[in-house]
Amino acid sequence: MTIGDKIKAARKKAGMTQKEVAELVGVTPRCIQYYEGNIRKPQSTEVLIKLAAALNEEVSYFL
């Protein structure tokens, strides 16, 4: 399972939209779309930490 697959699965489990996650993380909805589509990966630890917090997961889940 790729990091994008894990982000998407965690988002769906949390019942959130890409826009809602993006607002909590401080990125654009397009950025979340790119992460989930495996086009890009989160480039900073800060974004990964915010993603984990927004989706109620441990950072290690995404690694």
mmCIF file of N, CA and C in Angstrom:
data_model
loop_
_atom_site.group_PDB
_atom_site.id
_atom_site.type_symbol
_atom_site.label_atom_id
_atom_site.label_comp_id
_atom_site.label_asym_id
_atom_site.label_seq_id
_atom_site.Cartn_x
_atom_site.Cartn_y
_atom_site.Cartn_z
ATOM 1 N N MET A 1 0.846 -1.177 0.000
ATOM 2 C CA MET A 1 0.000 0.000 0.000
ATOM 3 C C MET A 1 0.894 1.244 0.000
ATOM 4 N N THR A 2 0.655 2.157 -0.930
ATOM 5 C CA THR A 2 1.463 3.376 -1.031
ATOM 6 C C THR A 2 1.014 4.406 0.001
ATOM 7 N N ILE A 3 1.821 5.430 0.185
ATOM 8 C CA ILE A 3 1.441 6.497 1.112
ATOM 9 C C ILE A 3 0.144 7.168 0.650
ATOM 10 N N GLY A 4 -0.018 7.316 -0.666
ATOM 11 C CA GLY A 4 -1.251 7.899 -1.191
ATOM 12 C C GLY A 4 -2.464 7.054 -0.864
ATOM 13 N N ASP A 5 -2.323 5.740 -0.997
ATOM 14 C CA ASP A 5 -3.417 4.822 -0.653
ATOM 15 C C ASP A 5 -3.758 4.929 0.829
ATOM 16 N N LYS A 6 -2.724 5.063 1.658
ATOM 17 C CA LYS A 6 -2.936 5.164 3.102
ATOM 18 C C LYS A 6 -3.628 6.474 3.466
ATOM 19 N N ILE A 7 -3.239 7.562 2.808
ATOM 20 C CA ILE A 7 -3.884 8.855 3.063
ATOM 21 C C ILE A 7 -5.357 8.777 2.688
ATOM 22 N N LYS A 8 -5.635 8.223 1.527
ATOM 23 C CA LYS A 8 -7.023 8.111 1.068
ATOM 24 C C LYS A 8 -7.843 7.225 2.000
ATOM 25 N N ALA A 9 -7.287 6.089 2.396
ATOM 26 C CA ALA A 9 -7.998 5.173 3.294
ATOM 27 C C ALA A 9 -8.284 5.836 4.642
ATOM 28 N N ALA A 10 -7.298 6.549 5.175
ATOM 29 C CA ALA A 10 -7.476 7.223 6.462
ATOM 30 C C ALA A 10 -8.504 8.344 6.348
ATOM 31 N N ARG A 11 -8.491 9.055 5.230
ATOM 32 C CA ARG A 11 -9.461 10.142 5.026
ATOM 33 C C ARG A 11 -10.880 9.586 4.955
ATOM 34 N N LYS A 12 -11.057 8.514 4.204
ATOM 35 C CA LYS A 12 -12.388 7.909 4.084
ATOM 36 C C LYS A 12 -12.852 7.348 5.428
ATOM 37 N N LYS A 13 -11.939 6.726 6.159
ATOM 38 C CA LYS A 13 -12.256 6.195 7.487
ATOM 39 C C LYS A 13 -12.712 7.316 8.418
ATOM 40 N N ALA A 14 -12.084 8.489 8.274
ATOM 41 C CA ALA A 14 -12.432 9.647 9.098
ATOM 42 C C ALA A 14 -13.696 10.343 8.606
ATOM 43 N N GLY A 15 -14.189 9.951 7.424
ATOM 44 C CA GLY A 15 -15.405 10.554 6.876
ATOM 45 C C GLY A 15 -15.210 11.989 6.432
ATOM 46 N N MET A 16 -14.021 12.290 5.930
ATOM 47 C CA MET A 16 -13.693 13.661 5.538
ATOM 48 C C MET A 16 -13.520 13.781 4.034
ATOM 49 N N THR A 17 -13.703 15.002 3.537
ATOM 50 C CA THR A 17 -13.447 15.293 2.129
ATOM 51 C C THR A 17 -12.000 15.743 1.969
ATOM 52 N N GLN A 18 -11.541 15.757 0.724
ATOM 53 C CA GLN A 18 -10.191 16.258 0.458
ATOM 54 C C GLN A 18 -10.081 17.717 0.880
ATOM 55 N N LYS A 19 -11.139 18.482 0.664
ATOM 56 C CA LYS A 19 -11.128 19.902 1.028
ATOM 57 C C LYS A 19 -10.996 20.073 2.544
ATOM 58 N N GLU A 20 -11.720 19.274 3.300
ATOM 59 C CA GLU A 20 -11.649 19.370 4.762
ATOM 60 C C GLU A 20 -10.249 19.039 5.270
ATOM 61 N N VAL A 21 -9.664 17.990 4.725
ATOM 62 C CA VAL A 21 -8.304 17.612 5.133
ATOM 63 C C VAL A 21 -7.321 18.714 4.754
ATOM 64 N N ALA A 22 -7.458 19.228 3.541
ATOM 65 C CA ALA A 22 -6.562 20.284 3.066
ATOM 66 C C ALA A 22 -6.596 21.499 3.989
ATOM 67 N N GLU A 23 -7.800 21.892 4.421
ATOM 68 C CA GLU A 23 -7.930 23.052 5.302
ATOM 69 C C GLU A 23 -7.234 22.815 6.639
ATOM 70 N N LEU A 24 -7.351 21.612 7.176
ATOM 71 C CA LEU A 24 -6.701 21.300 8.454
ATOM 72 C C LEU A 24 -5.182 21.230 8.332
ATOM 73 N N VAL A 25 -4.714 20.770 7.177
ATOM 74 C CA VAL A 25 -3.275 20.588 6.969
ATOM 75 C C VAL A 25 -2.603 21.882 6.507
ATOM 76 N N GLY A 26 -3.374 22.756 5.850
ATOM 77 C CA GLY A 26 -2.805 24.005 5.344
ATOM 78 C C GLY A 26 -2.248 23.881 3.943
ATOM 79 N N VAL A 27 -2.830 22.974 3.160
ATOM 80 C CA VAL A 27 -2.453 22.810 1.753
ATOM 81 C C VAL A 27 -3.720 22.935 0.909
ATOM 82 N N THR A 28 -3.558 22.898 -0.398
ATOM 83 C CA THR A 28 -4.720 22.994 -1.274
ATOM 84 C C THR A 28 -5.385 21.624 -1.431
ATOM 85 N N PRO A 29 -6.680 21.613 -1.758
ATOM 86 C CA PRO A 29 -7.338 20.336 -2.051
ATOM 87 C C PRO A 29 -6.643 19.593 -3.196
ATOM 88 N N ARG A 30 -6.100 20.327 -4.149
ATOM 89 C CA ARG A 30 -5.375 19.703 -5.261
ATOM 90 C C ARG A 30 -4.160 18.943 -4.739
ATOM 91 N N CYS A 31 -3.513 19.488 -3.746
ATOM 92 C CA CYS A 31 -2.347 18.830 -3.146
ATOM 93 C C CYS A 31 -2.757 17.487 -2.534
ATOM 94 N N ILE A 32 -3.861 17.463 -1.811
ATOM 95 C CA ILE A 32 -4.360 16.206 -1.238
ATOM 96 C C ILE A 32 -4.700 15.230 -2.359
ATOM 97 N N GLN A 33 -5.297 15.738 -3.424
ATOM 98 C CA GLN A 33 -5.620 14.904 -4.587
ATOM 99 C C GLN A 33 -4.345 14.294 -5.170
ATOM 100 N N TYR A 34 -3.299 15.078 -5.281
ATOM 101 C CA TYR A 34 -2.020 14.582 -5.804
ATOM 102 C C TYR A 34 -1.411 13.529 -4.871
ATOM 103 N N TYR A 35 -1.507 13.762 -3.556
ATOM 104 C CA TYR A 35 -0.996 12.771 -2.610
ATOM 105 C C TYR A 35 -1.735 11.449 -2.781
ATOM 106 N N GLU A 36 -3.064 11.531 -2.813
ATOM 107 C CA GLU A 36 -3.874 10.314 -2.909
ATOM 108 C C GLU A 36 -3.697 9.606 -4.247
ATOM 109 N N GLY A 37 -3.409 10.364 -5.289
ATOM 110 C CA GLY A 37 -3.205 9.779 -6.609
ATOM 111 C C GLY A 37 -1.775 9.323 -6.847
ATOM 112 N N ASN A 38 -0.951 9.427 -5.814
ATOM 113 C CA ASN A 38 0.459 9.033 -5.902
ATOM 114 C C ASN A 38 1.230 9.827 -6.952
ATOM 115 N N ILE A 39 0.791 11.058 -7.190
ATOM 116 C CA ILE A 39 1.498 11.953 -8.105
ATOM 117 C C ILE A 39 2.611 12.670 -7.343
ATOM 118 N N ARG A 40 2.320 13.000 -6.092
ATOM 119 C CA ARG A 40 3.298 13.637 -5.201
ATOM 120 C C ARG A 40 3.222 12.983 -3.837
ATOM 121 N N LYS A 41 4.294 13.159 -3.065
ATOM 122 C CA LYS A 41 4.329 12.720 -1.672
ATOM 123 C C LYS A 41 4.506 13.958 -0.806
ATOM 124 N N PRO A 42 4.014 13.926 0.426
ATOM 125 C CA PRO A 42 4.273 15.056 1.323
ATOM 126 C C PRO A 42 5.777 15.299 1.412
ATOM 127 N N GLN A 43 6.186 16.543 1.178
ATOM 128 C CA GLN A 43 7.607 16.855 1.101
ATOM 129 C C GLN A 43 8.224 17.255 2.433
ATOM 130 N N SER A 44 7.393 17.552 3.410
ATOM 131 C CA SER A 44 7.969 17.956 4.695
ATOM 132 C C SER A 44 7.393 17.114 5.828
ATOM 133 N N THR A 45 8.171 17.004 6.868
ATOM 134 C CA THR A 45 7.726 16.289 8.061
ATOM 135 C C THR A 45 6.533 17.001 8.672
ATOM 136 N N GLU A 46 6.537 18.329 8.603
ATOM 137 C CA GLU A 46 5.443 19.120 9.167
ATOM 138 C C GLU A 46 4.110 18.754 8.522
ATOM 139 N N VAL A 47 4.087 18.620 7.196
ATOM 140 C CA VAL A 47 2.853 18.258 6.493
ATOM 141 C C VAL A 47 2.416 16.854 6.902
ATOM 142 N N LEU A 48 3.347 15.952 7.004
ATOM 143 C CA LEU A 48 3.028 14.580 7.397
ATOM 144 C C LEU A 48 2.450 14.538 8.812
ATOM 145 N N ILE A 49 3.011 15.314 9.706
ATOM 146 C CA ILE A 49 2.509 15.384 11.084
ATOM 147 C C ILE A 49 1.097 15.957 11.102
ATOM 148 N N LYS A 50 0.858 17.004 10.318
ATOM 149 C CA LYS A 50 -0.474 17.611 10.256
ATOM 150 C C LYS A 50 -1.491 16.659 9.635
ATOM 151 N N LEU A 51 -1.064 15.913 8.605
ATOM 152 C CA LEU A 51 -1.950 14.908 7.997
ATOM 153 C C LEU A 51 -2.348 13.861 9.029
ATOM 154 N N ALA A 52 -1.368 13.367 9.753
ATOM 155 C CA ALA A 52 -1.638 12.348 10.767
ATOM 156 C C ALA A 52 -2.611 12.875 11.820
ATOM 157 N N ALA A 53 -2.396 14.097 12.273
ATOM 158 C CA ALA A 53 -3.276 14.682 13.284
ATOM 159 C C ALA A 53 -4.688 14.877 12.740
ATOM 160 N N ALA A 54 -4.796 15.385 11.523
ATOM 161 C CA ALA A 54 -6.106 15.635 10.916
ATOM 162 C C ALA A 54 -6.888 14.343 10.716
ATOM 163 N N LEU A 55 -6.168 13.266 10.422
ATOM 164 C CA LEU A 55 -6.816 11.993 10.112
ATOM 165 C C LEU A 55 -6.814 11.025 11.296
ATOM 166 N N ASN A 56 -6.364 11.513 12.458
ATOM 167 C CA ASN A 56 -6.360 10.713 13.685
ATOM 168 C C ASN A 56 -5.578 9.404 13.525
ATOM 169 N N GLU A 57 -4.411 9.519 12.937
ATOM 170 C CA GLU A 57 -3.521 8.371 12.740
ATOM 171 C C GLU A 57 -2.140 8.715 13.290
ATOM 172 N N GLU A 58 -1.351 7.700 13.549
ATOM 173 C CA GLU A 58 0.043 7.897 13.928
ATOM 174 C C GLU A 58 0.844 8.211 12.662
ATOM 175 N N VAL A 59 1.873 9.020 12.784
ATOM 176 C CA VAL A 59 2.729 9.332 11.635
ATOM 177 C C VAL A 59 3.286 8.044 11.038
ATOM 178 N N SER A 60 3.631 7.100 11.881
ATOM 179 C CA SER A 60 4.218 5.840 11.407
ATOM 180 C C SER A 60 3.289 5.069 10.476
ATOM 181 N N TYR A 61 1.987 5.283 10.578
ATOM 182 C CA TYR A 61 1.029 4.615 9.684
ATOM 183 C C TYR A 61 1.324 4.949 8.222
ATOM 184 N N PHE A 62 1.759 6.178 7.970
ATOM 185 C CA PHE A 62 1.979 6.637 6.599
ATOM 186 C C PHE A 62 3.357 6.276 6.055
ATOM 187 N N LEU A 63 4.259 5.811 6.904
ATOM 188 C CA LEU A 63 5.622 5.505 6.466
ATOM 189 C C LEU A 63 5.774 4.081 5.992
#
